[in-house]
XYZ file of N, CA and C in Angstrom:
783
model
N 34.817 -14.004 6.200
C 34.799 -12.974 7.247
C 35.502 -13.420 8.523
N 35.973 -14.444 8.107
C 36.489 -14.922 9.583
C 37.928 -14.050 10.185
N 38.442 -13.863 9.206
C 40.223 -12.861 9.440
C 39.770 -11.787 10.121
N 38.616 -11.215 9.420
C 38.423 -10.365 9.385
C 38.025 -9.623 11.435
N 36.994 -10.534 11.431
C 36.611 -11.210 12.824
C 37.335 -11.045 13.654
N 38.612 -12.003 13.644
C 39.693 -12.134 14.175
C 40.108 -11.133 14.532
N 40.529 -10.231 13.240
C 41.227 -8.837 13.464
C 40.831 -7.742 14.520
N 39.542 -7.555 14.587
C 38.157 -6.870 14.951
C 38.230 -7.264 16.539
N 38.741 -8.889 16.988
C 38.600 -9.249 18.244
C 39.903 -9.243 19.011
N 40.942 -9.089 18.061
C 42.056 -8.627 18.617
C 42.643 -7.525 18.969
N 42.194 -6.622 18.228
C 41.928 -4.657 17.811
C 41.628 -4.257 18.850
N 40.010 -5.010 19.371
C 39.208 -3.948 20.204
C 39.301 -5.172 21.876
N 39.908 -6.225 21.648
C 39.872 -6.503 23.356
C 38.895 -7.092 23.422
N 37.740 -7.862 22.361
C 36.471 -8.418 22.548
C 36.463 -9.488 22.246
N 34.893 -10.035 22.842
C 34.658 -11.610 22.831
C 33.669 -11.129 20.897
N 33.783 -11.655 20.017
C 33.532 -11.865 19.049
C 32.588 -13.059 18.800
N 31.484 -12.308 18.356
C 30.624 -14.423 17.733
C 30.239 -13.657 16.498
N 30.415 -14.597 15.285
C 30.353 -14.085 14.146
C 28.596 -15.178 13.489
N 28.032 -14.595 13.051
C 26.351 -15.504 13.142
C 26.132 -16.042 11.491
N 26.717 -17.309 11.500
C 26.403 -18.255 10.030
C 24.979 -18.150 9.511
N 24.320 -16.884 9.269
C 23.238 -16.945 8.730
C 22.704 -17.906 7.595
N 21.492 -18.600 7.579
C 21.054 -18.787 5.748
C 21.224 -17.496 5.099
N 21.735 -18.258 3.641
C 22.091 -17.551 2.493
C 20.665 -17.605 1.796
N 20.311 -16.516 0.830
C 19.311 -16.521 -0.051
C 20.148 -16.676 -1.389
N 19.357 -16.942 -2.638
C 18.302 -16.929 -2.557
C 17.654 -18.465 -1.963
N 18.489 -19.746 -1.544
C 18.615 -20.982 -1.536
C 17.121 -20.778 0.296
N 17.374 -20.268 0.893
C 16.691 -19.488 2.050
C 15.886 -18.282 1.928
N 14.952 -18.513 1.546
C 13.774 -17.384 1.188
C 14.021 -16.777 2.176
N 14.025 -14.763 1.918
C 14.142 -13.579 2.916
C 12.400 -13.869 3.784
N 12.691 -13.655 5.013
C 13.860 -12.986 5.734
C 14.264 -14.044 6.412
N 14.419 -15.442 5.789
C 15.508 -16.249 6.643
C 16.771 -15.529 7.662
N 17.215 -14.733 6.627
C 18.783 -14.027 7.525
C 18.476 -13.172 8.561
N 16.986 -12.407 8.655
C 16.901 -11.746 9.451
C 17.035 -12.452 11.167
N 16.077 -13.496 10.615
C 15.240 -14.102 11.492
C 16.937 -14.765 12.539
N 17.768 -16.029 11.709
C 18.922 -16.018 12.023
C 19.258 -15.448 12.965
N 19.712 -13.880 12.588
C 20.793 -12.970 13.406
C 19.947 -12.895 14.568
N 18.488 -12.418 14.683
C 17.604 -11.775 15.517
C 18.088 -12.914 16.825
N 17.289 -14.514 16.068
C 17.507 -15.607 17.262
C 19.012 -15.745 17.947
N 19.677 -15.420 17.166
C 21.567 -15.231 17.218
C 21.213 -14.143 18.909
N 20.998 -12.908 18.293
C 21.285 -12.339 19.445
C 20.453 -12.094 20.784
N 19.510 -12.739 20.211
C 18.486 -12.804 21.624
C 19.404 -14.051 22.575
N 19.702 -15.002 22.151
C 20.516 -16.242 22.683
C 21.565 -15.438 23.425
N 22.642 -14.732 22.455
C 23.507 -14.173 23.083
C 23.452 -13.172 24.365
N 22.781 -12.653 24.163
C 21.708 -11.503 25.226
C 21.428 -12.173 26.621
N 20.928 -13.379 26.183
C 20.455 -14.078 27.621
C 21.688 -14.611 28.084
N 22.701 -15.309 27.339
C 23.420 -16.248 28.283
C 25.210 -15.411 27.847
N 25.030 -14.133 27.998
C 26.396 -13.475 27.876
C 27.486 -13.797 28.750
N 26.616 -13.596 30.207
C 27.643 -14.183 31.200
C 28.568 -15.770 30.934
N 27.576 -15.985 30.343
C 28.217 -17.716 30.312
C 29.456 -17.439 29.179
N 29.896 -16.340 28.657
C 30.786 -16.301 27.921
C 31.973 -14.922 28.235
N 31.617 -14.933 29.743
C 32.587 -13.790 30.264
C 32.280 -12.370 29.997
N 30.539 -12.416 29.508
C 30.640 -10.818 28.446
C 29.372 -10.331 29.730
N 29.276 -8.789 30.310
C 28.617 -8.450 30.606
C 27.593 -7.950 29.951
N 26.580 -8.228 30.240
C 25.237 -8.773 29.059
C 25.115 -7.062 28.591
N 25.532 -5.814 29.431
C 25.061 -5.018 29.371
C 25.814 -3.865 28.325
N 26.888 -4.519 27.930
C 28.122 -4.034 27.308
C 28.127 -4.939 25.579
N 26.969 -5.495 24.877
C 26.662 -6.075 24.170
C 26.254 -5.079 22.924
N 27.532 -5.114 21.740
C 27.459 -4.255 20.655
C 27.270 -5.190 19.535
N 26.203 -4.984 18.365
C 25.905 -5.571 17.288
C 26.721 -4.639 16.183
N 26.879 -5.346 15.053
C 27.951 -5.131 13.912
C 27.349 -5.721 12.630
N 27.572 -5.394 11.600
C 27.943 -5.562 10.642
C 28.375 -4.477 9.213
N 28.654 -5.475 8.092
C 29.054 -4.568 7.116
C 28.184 -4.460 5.611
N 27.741 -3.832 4.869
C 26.655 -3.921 3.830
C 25.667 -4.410 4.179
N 25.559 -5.223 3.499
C 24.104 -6.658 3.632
C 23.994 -6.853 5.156
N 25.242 -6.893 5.983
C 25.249 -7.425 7.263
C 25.219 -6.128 8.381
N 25.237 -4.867 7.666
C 24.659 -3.737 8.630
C 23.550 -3.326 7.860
N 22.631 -3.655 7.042
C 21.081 -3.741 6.891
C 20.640 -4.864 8.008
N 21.091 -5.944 7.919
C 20.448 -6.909 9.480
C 20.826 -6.279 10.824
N 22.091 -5.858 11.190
C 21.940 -5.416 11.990
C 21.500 -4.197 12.805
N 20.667 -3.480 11.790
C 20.191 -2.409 11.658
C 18.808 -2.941 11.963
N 18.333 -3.707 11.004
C 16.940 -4.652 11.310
C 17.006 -5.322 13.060
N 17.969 -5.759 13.414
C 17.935 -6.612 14.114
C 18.019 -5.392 16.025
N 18.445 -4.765 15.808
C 18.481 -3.471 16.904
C 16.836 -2.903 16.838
N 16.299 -2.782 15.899
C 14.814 -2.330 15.381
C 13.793 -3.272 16.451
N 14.543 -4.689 15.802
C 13.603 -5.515 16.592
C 13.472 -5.661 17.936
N 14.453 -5.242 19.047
C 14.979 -5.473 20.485
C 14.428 -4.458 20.998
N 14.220 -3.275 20.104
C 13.856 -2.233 21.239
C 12.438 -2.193 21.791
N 11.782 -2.853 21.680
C 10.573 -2.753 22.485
C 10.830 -4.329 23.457
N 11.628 -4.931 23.612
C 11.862 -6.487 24.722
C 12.256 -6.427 25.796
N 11.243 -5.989 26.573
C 11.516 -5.729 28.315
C 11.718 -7.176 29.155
N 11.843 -8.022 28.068
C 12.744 -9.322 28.617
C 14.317 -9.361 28.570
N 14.844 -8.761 27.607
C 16.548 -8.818 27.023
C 17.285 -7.658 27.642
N 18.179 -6.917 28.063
C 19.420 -6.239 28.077
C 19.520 -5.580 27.235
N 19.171 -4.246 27.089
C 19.387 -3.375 26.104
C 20.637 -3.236 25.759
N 20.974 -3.449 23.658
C 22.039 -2.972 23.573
C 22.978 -1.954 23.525
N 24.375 -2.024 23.886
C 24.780 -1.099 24.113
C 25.156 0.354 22.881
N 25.009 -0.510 22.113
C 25.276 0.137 20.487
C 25.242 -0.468 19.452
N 24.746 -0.022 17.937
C 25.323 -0.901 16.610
C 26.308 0.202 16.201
N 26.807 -1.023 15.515
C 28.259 -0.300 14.207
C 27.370 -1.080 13.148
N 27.292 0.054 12.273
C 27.119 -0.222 10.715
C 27.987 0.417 9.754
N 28.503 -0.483 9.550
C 29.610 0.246 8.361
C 28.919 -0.218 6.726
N 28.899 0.879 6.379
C 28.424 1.251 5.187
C 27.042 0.241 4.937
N 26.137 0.674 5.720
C 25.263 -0.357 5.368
C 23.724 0.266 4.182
N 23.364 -1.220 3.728
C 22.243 -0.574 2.668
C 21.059 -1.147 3.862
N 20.501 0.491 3.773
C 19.190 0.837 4.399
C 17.791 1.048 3.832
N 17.676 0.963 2.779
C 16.594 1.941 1.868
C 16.103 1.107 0.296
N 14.864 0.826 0.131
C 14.845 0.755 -1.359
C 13.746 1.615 -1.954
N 13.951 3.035 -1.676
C 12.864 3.558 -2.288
C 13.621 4.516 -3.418
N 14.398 4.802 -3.339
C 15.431 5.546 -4.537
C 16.534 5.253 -4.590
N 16.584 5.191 -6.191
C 17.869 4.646 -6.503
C 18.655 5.000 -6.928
N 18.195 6.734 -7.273
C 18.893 7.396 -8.105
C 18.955 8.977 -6.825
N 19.500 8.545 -5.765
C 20.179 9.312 -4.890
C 21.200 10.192 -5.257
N 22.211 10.778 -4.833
C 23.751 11.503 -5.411
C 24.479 10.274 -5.171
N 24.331 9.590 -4.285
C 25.275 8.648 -4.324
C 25.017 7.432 -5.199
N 24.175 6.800 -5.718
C 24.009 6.065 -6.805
C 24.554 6.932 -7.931
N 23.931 8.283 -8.202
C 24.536 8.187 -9.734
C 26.007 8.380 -10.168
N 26.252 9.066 -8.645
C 28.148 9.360 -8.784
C 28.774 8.291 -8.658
N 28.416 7.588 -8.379
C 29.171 5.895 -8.000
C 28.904 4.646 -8.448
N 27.370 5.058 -9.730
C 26.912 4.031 -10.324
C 27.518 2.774 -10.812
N 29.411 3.435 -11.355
C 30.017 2.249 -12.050
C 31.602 1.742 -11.090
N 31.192 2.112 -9.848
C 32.359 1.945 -8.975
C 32.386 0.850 -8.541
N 33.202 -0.020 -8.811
C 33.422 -1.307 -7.773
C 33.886 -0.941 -6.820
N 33.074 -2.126 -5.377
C 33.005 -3.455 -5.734
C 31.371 -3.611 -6.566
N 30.653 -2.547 -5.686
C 29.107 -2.423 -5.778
C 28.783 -1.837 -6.484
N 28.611 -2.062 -7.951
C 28.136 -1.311 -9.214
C 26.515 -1.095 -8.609
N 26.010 -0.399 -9.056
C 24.422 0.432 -8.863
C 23.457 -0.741 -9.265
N 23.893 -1.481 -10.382
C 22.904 -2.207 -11.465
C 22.829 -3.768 -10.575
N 24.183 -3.716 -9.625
C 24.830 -5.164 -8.763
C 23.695 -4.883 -7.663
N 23.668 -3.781 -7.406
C 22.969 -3.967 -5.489
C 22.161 -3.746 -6.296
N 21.039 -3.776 -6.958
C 19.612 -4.130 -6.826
C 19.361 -5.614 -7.486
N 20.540 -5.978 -8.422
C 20.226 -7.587 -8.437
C 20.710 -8.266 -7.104
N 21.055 -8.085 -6.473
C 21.278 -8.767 -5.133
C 20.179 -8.228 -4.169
N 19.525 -7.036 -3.980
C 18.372 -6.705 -3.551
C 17.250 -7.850 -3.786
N 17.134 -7.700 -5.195
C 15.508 -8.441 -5.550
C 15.845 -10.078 -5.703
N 17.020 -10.767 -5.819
C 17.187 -12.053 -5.493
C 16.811 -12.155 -4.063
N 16.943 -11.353 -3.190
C 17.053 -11.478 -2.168
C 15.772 -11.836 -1.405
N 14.615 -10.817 -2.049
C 13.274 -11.102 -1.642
C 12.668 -11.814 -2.862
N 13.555 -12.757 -3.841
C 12.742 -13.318 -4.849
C 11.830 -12.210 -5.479
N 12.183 -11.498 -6.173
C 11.772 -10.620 -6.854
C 12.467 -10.774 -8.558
N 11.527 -10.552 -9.560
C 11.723 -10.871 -10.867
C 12.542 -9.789 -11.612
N 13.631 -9.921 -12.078
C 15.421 -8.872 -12.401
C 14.418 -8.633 -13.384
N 13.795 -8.482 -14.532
C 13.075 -8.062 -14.988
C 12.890 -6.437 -15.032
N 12.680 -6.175 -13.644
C 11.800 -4.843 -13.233
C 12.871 -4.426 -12.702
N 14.073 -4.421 -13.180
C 15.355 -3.567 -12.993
C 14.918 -1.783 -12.591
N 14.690 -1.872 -14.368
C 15.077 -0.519 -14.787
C 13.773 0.296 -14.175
N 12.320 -0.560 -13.992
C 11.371 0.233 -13.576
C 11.993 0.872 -12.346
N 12.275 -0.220 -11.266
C 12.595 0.301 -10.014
C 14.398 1.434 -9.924
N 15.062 1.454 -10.697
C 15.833 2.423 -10.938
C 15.049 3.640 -11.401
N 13.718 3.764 -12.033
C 12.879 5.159 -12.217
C 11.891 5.034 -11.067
N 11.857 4.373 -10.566
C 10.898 4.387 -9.017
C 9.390 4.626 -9.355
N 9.389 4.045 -10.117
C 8.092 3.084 -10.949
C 7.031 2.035 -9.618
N 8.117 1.541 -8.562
C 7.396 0.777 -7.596
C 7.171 1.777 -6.220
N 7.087 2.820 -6.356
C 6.731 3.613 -5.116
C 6.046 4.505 -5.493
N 4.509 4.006 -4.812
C 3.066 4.678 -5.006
C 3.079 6.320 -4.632
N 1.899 6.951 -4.968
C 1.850 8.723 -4.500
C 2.159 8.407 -3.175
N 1.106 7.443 -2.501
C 0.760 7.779 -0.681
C 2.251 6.951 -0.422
N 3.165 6.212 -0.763
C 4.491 6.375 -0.407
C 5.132 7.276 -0.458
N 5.078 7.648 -1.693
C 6.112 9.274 -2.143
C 6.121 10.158 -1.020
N 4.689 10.382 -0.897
C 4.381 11.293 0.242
C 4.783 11.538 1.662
N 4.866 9.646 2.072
C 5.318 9.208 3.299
C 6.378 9.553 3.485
N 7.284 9.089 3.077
C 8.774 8.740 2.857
C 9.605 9.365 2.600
N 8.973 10.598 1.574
C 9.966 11.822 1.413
C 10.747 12.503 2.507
N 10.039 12.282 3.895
C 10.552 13.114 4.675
C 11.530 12.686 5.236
N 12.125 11.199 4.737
C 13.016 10.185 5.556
C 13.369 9.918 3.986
N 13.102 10.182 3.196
C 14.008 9.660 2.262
C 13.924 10.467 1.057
N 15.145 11.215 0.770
C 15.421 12.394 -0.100
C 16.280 12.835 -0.278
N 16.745 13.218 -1.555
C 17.814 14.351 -1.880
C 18.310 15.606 -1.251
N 16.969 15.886 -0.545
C 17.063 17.612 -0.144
C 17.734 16.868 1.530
N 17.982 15.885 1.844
C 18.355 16.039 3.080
C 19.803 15.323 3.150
N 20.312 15.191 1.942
C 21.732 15.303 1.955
C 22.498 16.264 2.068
N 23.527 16.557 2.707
C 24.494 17.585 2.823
C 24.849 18.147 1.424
N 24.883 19.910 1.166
C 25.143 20.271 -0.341
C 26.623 19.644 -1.138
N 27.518 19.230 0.120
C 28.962 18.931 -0.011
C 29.381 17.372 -0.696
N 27.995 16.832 -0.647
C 27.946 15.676 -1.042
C 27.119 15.893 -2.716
N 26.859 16.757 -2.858
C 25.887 16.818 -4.257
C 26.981 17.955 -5.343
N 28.334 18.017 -4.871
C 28.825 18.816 -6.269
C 29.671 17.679 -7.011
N 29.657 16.733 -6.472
C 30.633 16.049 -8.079
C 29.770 15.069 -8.818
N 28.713 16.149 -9.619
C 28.241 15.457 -10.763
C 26.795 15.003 -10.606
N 25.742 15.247 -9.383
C 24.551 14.702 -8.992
C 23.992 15.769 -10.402
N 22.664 15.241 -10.392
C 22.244 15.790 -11.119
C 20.422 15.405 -11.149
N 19.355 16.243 -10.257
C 18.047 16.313 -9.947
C 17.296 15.540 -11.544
N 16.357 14.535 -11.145
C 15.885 13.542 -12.332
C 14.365 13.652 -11.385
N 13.270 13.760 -12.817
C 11.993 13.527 -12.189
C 11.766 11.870 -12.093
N 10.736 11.511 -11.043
C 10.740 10.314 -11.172
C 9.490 9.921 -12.093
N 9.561 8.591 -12.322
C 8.738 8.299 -13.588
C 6.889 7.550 -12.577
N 5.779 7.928 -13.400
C 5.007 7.499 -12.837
C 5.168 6.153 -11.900
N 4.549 6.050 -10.945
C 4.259 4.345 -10.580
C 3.551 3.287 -11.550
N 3.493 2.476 -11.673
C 2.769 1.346 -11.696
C 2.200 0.503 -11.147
N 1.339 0.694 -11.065
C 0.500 -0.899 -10.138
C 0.665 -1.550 -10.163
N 1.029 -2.119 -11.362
C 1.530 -3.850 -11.273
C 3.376 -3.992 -10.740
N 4.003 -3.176 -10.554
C 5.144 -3.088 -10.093
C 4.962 -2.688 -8.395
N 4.051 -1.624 -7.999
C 3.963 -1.655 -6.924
C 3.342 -2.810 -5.574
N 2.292 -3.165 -6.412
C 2.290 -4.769 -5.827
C 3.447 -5.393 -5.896
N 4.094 -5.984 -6.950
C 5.079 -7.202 -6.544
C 6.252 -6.524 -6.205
N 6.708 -4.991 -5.515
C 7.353 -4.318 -4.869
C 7.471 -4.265 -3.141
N 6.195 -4.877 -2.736
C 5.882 -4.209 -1.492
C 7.267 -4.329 -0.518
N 7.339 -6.153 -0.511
C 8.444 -6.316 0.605
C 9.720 -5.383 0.506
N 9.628 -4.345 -0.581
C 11.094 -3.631 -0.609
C 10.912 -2.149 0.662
N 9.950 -2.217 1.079
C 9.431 -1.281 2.039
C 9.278 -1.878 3.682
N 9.425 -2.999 3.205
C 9.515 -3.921 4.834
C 10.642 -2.899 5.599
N 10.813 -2.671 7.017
C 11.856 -2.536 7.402
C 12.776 -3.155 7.497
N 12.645 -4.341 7.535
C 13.588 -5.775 7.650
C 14.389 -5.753 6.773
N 13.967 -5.123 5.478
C 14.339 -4.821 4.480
C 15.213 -3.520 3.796
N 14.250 -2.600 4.390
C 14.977 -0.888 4.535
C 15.022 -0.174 6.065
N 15.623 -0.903 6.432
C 15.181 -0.318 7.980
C 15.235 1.173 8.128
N 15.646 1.951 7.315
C 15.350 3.648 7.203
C 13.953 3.894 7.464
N 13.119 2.774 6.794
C 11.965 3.337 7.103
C 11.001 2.698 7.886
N 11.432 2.366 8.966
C 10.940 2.223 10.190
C 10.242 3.196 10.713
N 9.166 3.113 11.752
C 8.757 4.358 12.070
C 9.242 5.095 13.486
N 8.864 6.373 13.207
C 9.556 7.119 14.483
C 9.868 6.648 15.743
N 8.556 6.073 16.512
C 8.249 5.394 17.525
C 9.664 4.213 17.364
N 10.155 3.836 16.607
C 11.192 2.837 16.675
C 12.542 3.328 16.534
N 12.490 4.418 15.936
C 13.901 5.219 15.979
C 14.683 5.827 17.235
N 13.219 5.756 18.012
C 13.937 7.021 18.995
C 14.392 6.052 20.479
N 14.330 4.805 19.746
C 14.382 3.860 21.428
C 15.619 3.317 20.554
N 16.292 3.480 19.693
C 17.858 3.028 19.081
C 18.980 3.061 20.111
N 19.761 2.496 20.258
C 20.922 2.609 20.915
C 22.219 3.261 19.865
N 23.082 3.977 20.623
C 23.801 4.554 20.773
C 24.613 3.895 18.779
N 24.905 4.271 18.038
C 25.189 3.714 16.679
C 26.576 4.812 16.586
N 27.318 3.595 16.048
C 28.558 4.218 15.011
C 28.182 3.447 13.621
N 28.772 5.046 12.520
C 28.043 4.688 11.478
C 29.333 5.340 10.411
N 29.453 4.616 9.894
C 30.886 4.500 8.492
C 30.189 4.736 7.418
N 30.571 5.491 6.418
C 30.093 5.542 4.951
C 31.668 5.619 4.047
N 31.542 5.538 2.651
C 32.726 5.804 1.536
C 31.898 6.839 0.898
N 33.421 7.699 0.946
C 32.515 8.347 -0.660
C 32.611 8.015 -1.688
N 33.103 6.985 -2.251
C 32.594 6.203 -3.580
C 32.367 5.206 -3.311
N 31.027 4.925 -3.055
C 29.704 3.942 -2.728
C 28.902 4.226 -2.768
N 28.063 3.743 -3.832
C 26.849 3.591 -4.025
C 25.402 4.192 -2.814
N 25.493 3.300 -1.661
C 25.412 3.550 -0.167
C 25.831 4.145 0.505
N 26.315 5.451 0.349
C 26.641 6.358 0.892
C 25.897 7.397 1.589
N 24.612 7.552 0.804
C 23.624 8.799 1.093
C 22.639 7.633 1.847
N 22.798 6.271 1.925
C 21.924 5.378 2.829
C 22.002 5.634 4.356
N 23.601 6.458 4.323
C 24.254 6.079 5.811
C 24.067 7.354 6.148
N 23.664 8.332 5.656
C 23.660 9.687 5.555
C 22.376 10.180 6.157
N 21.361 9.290 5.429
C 20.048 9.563 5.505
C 19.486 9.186 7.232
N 20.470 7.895 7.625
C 20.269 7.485 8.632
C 20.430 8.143 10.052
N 21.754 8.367 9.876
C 22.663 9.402 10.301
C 21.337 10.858 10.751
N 20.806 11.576 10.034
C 20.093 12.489 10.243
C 19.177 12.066 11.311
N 18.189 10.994 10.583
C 16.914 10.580 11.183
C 17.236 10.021 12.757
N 18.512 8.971 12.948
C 18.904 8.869 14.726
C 19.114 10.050 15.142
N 19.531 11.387 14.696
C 20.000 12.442 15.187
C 19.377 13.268 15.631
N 18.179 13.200 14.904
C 16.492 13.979 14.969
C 16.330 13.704 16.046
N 15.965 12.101 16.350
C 15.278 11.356 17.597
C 16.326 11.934 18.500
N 17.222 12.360 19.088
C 18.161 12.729 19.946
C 19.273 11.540 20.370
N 19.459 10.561 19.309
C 20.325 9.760 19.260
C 22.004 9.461 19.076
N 22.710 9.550 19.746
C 24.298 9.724 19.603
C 24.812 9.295 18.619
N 24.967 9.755 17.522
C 26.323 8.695 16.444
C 27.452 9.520 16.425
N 28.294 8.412 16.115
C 29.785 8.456 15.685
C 29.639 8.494 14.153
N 29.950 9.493 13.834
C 30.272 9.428 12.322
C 31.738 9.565 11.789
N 32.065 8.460 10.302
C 33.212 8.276 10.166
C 32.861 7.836 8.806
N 33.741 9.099 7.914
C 33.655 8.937 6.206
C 34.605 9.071 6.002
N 34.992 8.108 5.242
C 36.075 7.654 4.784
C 36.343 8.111 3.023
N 36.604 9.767 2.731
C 36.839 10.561 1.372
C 37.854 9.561 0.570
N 38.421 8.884 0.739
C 38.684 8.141 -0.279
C 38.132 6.485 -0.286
N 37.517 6.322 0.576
C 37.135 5.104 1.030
C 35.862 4.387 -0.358
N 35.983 2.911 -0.341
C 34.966 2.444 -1.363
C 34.412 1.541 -0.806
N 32.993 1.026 -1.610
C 32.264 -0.207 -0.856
C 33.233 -1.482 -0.420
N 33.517 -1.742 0.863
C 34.594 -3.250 1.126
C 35.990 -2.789 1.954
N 35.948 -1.601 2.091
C 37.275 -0.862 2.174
C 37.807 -1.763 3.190
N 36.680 -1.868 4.605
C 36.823 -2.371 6.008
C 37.831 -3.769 5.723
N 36.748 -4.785 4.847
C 37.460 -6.238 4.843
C 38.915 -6.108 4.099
N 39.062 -5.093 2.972
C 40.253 -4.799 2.671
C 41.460 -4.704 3.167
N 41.183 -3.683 4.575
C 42.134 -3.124 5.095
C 42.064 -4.330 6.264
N 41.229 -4.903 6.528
C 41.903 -6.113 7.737
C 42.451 -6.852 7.437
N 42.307 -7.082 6.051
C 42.994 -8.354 5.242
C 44.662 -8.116 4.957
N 44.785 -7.047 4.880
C 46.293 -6.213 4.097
C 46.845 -6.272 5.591
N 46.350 -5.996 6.873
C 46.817 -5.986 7.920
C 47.134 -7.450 8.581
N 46.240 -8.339 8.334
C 46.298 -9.553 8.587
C 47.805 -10.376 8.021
N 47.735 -9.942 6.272
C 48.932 -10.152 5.591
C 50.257 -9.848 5.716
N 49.962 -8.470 6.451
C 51.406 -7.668 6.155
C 52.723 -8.097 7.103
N 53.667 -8.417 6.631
C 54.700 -8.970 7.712
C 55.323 -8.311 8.657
């Protein structure tokens, strides 16, 4: 990610710090959270010392790394010690593990880079969770009634745009829960984890978000879903979908730019 970085700090005129998180699974979750969080509280306090006005301080990332920084904005907004930030960019980030069989999972199930079957083995390595219970949690086998119930209203089909559900979605009942899956499920409901489902009280103190999706990605209706719920709270986004765009597009296109003579 470093070109990439580069590109990003030359583009936009900015001071850039890019945050060497622990890797899992070698760093039990939420090592990475924890990382970025201490990353930007540091940065927050001693901005000046790096020419940056503390108050003009935007968090970033991309997939995996706009789920943390999605987590990591969650965590700041109640710290009447720090400098509120000025905004996140999340480009195409995964927010959610309560359905997996969204419009955008099943239309994009076999699209690289992020095959459907890929982001949940990188999900459950992530919180040490047993690949095993694949296919349960693709029928949503690990999300109890009194979740269903919760969550529906922040996490659902019916609150995708109809324009996003004609090439090929197709409405699937979900399969009972299990108990023994919903126990060794829980941390997939952490926010740290799905920060979609954070609660209200935390949504509505968000800063200002630009938010990227592809339409062939998997994570598409993640950014979608999000997108609504800041919008509810009376929250500003920038939205930017990229109709031919795929999971990676971003590092793609900095890289081809980086290259090109």
């Amino acid at each position: 990610y470093e070109r990439t970085c580069r590109y990003f700090c030359r583009k936009t005129n900015s001071v850039v710090v890019c945050v060497e998180y622990r890797l899992a699974p070698e760093h039990p979750y939420p090592a990475q959270f924890e990382d970025c969080l201490t990353a930007a509280i540091h940065f927050l306090r001693t901005a000046q010392d790096h020419g940056v006005d503390p108050s003009r301080v935007v968090i970033c990332g991309d997939s995996s790394g706009g789920t943390l920084t999605a987590a990591v904005a969650q965590a700041l907004v109640n710290r009447r010690d720090l400098p509120k930030l000025r905004a996140q960019i999340l480009i195409y980030p995964f927010l959610q593990g309560v359905d997996f069989d969204l419009p955008s999972y099943q239309q994009n199930a076999r699209v690289p880079i992020l095959l459907k079957e890929r982001t949940l083995v990188l999900g459950l390595k992530y919180i040490n969770m047993d690949l095993s219970f694949i296919k349960e949690l693709f029928k949503g086998c690990h999300v109890s009634e009194q979740q269903r119930l919760k969550y529906q209203k922040w996490v659902s089909p019916d609150h995708i745009p109809h324009e996003f559900k004609t090439r090929g979605y197709k409405p699937s009942p979900k399969s009972p829960p299990s108990e023994e899956i919903c126990e060794m499920a829980k941390l997939v409901f952490d926010p740290v984890f799905s920060p979609l489902l954070a609660e209200d009280s935390v949504i509505a103190q968000l800063p200002e978000t630009f938010l990227l999706t592809c339409e062939f990605d998997v994570l598409r209706d993640d950014g979608l879903l999000y997108k609504k719920r800041l919008e509810d709270h009376g929250i500003k986004v920038t939205w930017c979908h990229l109709e031919e765009g795929f999971h990676g597009t971003v590092s793609a296109l900095s890289l081809k730019f980086l290259y090109a003579p």
